[in-house]
Coordinates of C-alpha atoms and ligand atoms in Angstrom, one line a residue:
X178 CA 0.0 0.0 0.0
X179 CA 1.7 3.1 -1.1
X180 CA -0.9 5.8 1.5
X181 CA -1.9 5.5 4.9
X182 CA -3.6 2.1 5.6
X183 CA -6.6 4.6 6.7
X184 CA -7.0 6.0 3.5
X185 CA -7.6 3.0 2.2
X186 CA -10.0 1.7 4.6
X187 CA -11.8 4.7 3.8
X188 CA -11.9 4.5 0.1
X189 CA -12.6 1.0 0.3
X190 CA -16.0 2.1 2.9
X191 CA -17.0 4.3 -0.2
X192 CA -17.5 1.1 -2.7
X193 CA -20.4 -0.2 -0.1
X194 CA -21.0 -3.6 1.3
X195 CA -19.7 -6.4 -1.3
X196 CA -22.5 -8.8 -1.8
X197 CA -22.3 -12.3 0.3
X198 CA -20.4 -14.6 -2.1
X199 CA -17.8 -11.9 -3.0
X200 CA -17.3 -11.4 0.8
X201 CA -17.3 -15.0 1.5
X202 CA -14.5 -15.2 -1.4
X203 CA -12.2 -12.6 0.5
X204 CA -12.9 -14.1 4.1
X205 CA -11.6 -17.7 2.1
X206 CA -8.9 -15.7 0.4
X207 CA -7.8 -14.0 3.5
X208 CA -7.8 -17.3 5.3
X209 CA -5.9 -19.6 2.9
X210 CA -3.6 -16.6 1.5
X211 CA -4.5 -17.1 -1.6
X212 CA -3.7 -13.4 -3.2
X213 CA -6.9 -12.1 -4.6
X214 CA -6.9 -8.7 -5.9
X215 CA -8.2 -5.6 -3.8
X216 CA -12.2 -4.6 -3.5
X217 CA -11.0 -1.5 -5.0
X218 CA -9.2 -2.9 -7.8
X219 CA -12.0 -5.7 -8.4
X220 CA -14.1 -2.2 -8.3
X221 CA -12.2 -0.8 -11.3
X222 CA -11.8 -3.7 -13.2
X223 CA -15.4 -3.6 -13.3
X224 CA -15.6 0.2 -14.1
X225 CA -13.2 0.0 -17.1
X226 CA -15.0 -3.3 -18.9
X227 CA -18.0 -0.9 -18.4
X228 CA -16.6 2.4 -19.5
X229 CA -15.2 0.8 -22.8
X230 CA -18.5 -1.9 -23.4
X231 CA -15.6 -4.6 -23.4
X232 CA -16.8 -7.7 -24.9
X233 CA -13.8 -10.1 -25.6
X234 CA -11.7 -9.7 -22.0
X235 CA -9.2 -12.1 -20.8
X236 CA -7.8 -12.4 -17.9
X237 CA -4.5 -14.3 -16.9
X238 CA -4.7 -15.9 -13.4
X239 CA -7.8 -16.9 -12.3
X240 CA -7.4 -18.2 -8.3
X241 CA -10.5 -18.9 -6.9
X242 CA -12.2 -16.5 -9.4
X243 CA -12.4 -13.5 -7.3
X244 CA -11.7 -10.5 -10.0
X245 CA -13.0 -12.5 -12.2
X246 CA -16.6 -12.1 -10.8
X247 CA -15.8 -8.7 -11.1
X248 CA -15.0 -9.0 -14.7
X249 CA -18.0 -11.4 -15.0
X250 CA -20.5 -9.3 -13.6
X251 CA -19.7 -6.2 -15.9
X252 CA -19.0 -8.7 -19.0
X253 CA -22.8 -9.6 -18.0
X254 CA -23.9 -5.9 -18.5
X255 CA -22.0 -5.3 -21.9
X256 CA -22.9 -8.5 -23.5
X257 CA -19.1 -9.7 -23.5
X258 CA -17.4 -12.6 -22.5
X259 CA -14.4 -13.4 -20.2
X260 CA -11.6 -16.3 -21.2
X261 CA -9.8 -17.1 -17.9
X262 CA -6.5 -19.0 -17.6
X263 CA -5.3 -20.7 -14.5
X264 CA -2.8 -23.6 -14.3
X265 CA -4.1 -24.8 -10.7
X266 CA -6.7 -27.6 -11.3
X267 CA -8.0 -27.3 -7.9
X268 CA -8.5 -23.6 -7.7
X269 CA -9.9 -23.6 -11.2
X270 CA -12.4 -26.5 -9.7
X271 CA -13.4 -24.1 -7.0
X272 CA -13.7 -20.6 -9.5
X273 CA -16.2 -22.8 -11.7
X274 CA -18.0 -23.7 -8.3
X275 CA -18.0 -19.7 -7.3
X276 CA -19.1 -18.6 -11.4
X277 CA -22.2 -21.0 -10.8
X278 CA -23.2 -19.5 -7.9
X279 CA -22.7 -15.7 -9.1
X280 CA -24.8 -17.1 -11.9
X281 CA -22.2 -16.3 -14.8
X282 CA -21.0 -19.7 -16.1
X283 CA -22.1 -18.7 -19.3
X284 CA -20.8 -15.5 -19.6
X285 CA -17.0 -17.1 -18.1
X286 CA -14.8 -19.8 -19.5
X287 CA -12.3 -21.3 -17.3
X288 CA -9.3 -22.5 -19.4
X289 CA -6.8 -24.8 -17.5
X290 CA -3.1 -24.9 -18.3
X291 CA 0.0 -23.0 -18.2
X292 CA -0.9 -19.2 -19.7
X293 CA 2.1 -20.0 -21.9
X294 CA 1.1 -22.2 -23.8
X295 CA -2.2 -21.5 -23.9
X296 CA -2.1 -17.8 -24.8
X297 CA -0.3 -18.9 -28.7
X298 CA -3.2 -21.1 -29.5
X299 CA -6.1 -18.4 -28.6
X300 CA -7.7 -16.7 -32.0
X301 CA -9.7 -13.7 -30.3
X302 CA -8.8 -10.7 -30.2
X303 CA -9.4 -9.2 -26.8
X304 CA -10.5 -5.7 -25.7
X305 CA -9.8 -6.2 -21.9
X306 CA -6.7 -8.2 -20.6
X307 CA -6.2 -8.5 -17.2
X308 CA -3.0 -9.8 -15.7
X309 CA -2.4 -11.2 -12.7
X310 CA -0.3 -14.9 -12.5
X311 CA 3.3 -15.2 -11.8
X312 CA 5.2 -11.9 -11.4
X313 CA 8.6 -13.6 -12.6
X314 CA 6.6 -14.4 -15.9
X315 CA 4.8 -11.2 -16.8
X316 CA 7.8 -10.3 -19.7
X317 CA 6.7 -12.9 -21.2
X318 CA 3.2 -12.8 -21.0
X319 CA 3.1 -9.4 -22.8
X320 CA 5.4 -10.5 -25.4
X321 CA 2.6 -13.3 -26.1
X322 CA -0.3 -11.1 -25.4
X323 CA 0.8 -8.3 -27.9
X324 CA -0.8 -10.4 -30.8
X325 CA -4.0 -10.7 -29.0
X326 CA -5.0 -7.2 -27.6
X327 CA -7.2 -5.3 -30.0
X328 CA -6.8 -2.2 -31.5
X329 CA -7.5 0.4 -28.8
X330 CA -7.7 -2.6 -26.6
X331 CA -6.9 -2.0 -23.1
X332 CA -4.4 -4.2 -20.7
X333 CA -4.6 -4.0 -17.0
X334 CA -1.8 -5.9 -14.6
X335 CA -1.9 -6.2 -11.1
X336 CA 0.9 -6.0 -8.4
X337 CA 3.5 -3.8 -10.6
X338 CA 4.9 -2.5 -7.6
X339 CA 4.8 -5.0 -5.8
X340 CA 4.7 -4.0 -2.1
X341 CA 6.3 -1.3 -3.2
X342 CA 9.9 -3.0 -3.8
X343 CA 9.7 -2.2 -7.8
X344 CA 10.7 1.5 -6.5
X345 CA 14.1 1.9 -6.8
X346 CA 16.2 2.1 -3.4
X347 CA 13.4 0.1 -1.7
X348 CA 15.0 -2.9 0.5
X349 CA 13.3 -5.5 0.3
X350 CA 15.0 -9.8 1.2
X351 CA 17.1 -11.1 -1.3
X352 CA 15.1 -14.0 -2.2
X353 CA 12.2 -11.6 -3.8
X354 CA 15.4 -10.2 -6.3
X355 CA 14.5 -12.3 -9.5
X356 CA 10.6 -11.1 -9.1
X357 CA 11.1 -7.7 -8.1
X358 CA 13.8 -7.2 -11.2
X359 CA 11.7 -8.6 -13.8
X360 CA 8.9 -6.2 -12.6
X361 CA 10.9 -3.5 -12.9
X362 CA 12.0 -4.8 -16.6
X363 CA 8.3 -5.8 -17.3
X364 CA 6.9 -1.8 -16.3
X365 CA 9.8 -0.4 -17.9
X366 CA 9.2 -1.9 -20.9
X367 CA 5.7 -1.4 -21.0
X368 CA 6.0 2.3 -20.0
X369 CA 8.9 3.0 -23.0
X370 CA 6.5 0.6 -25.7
X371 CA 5.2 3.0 -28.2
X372 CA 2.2 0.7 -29.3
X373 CA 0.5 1.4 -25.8
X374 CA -0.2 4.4 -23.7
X375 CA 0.7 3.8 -20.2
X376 CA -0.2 5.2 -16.7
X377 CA 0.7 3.3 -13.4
X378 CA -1.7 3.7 -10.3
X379 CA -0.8 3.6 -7.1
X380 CA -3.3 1.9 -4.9
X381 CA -4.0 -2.1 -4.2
X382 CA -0.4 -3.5 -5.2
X383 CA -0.2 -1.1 -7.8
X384 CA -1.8 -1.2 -11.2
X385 CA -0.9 -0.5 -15.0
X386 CA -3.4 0.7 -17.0
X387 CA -2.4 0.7 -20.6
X388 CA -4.2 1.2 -24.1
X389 CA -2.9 -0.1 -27.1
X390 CA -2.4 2.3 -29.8
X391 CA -5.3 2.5 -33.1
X392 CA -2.8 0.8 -35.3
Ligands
SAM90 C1 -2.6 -13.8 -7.7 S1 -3.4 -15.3 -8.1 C2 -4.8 -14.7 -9.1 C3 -5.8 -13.9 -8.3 C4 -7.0 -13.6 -9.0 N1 -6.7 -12.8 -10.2 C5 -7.9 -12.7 -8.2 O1 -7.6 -11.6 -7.9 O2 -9.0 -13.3 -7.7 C6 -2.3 -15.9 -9.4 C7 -2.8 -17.2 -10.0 O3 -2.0 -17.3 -11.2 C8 -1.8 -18.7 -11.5 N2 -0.7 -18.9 -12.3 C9 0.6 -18.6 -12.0 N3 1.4 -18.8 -13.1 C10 0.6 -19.2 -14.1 C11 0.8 -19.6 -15.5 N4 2.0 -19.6 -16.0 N5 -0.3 -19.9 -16.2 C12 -1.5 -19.9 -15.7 N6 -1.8 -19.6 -14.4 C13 -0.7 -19.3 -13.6 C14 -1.7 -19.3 -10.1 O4 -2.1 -20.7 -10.1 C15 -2.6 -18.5 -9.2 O5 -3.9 -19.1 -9.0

């Protein structure tokens, strides 16, 4: 968290009760440590896949299926679809258990299998990508994600700054110095790549926003 822990208690407050299953999903989340994204970032996934009537979204890590009810529920709303890619049978199991419930197994397919291989065999192209899988692998996610992202499509990723040890000067134990390099590499990157228009935000673990350019 890059402000007071108060402020975003406060912000989260302003989003307003999460239905049951999403709050039974973070109290599951918060108990087995499985690292679901923020309220406040499920929020704005929602908000984006809205404000651009997204109808082809992917997303790359899909847990239990927490963000992805938030990208479900809005996909529900613009007519879309979400394609979600986890390599964790057991969690996948559990996310197609959770889509059910939230009533959106039609609008979410749950694809099981290492994103890497999967991602080079996918046809659509997407309007919303959202990543969030292993941080030690997100260069090369992008690299094959570029093919896939839409003209003007947009690409969100979760956890760029990572508790805040992407920031140069930060000090953070030695064993996080592979992940926390190739984030830096990965936002970098992205920020210099003149096919996309980049902004980072900093609130949950820090989130890139990014639009691909019209052609
Ligand atoms: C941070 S969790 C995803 C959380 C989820 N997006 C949410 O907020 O509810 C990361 C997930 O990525 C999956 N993962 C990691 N590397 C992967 C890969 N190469 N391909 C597919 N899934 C991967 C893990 O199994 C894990 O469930």
């Amino acid at each position: 968290m890059f402000y007071p822990f108060e402020m975003e208690r406060y912000l989260e407050t302003l989003l307003g009760e999460r239905d049951p299953l999403l709050q039974e999903m973070e109290q599951q989340a918060l108990k087995e440590t499985i690292p679901v994204v923020t309220p406040m970032v499920g929020n704005f996934l929602n908000l984006l896949v809205h404000m651009g009537k997204a109808q082809a979204i992917l997303e790359i890590g899909t847990a239990i299926g927490y963000s992805t009810i938030w990208l479900g529920r809005a996909a529900e709303s613009t007519g879309g679809h979400v394609t979600t890619i986890d390599m964790n049978k057991d969690r996948r199991a559990r996310a197609l258990k959770y889509f059910e419930r939230a009533g959106l197994q039609n609008c979410i397919t749950a694809l099981e299998g290492d994103a890497r291989k999967i991602l080079p065999t996918l046809e659509t192209k997407f309007d919303f990508v959202f990543i969030d899988a292993a941080k030690g692998e997100y260069l090369e996610y992008l690299n094959l994600i570029y093919p896939l992202i839409a003209p003007e499509g947009v690409m969100v990723v979760d956890n760029v700054l990572f508790r805040g040890w992407v920031v140069p000067g930060s000090i953070f134990p030695p064993k996080y110095d592979r992940m926390v390099n190739g984030l830096r590499q990965f936002i970098q990157d992205l920020s210099q790549n003149p096919d996309f228009t980049t902004t980072v935000l900093p609130f949950g673990d820090g989130v890139s926003v990014s639009q691909r350019l019209k052609v």
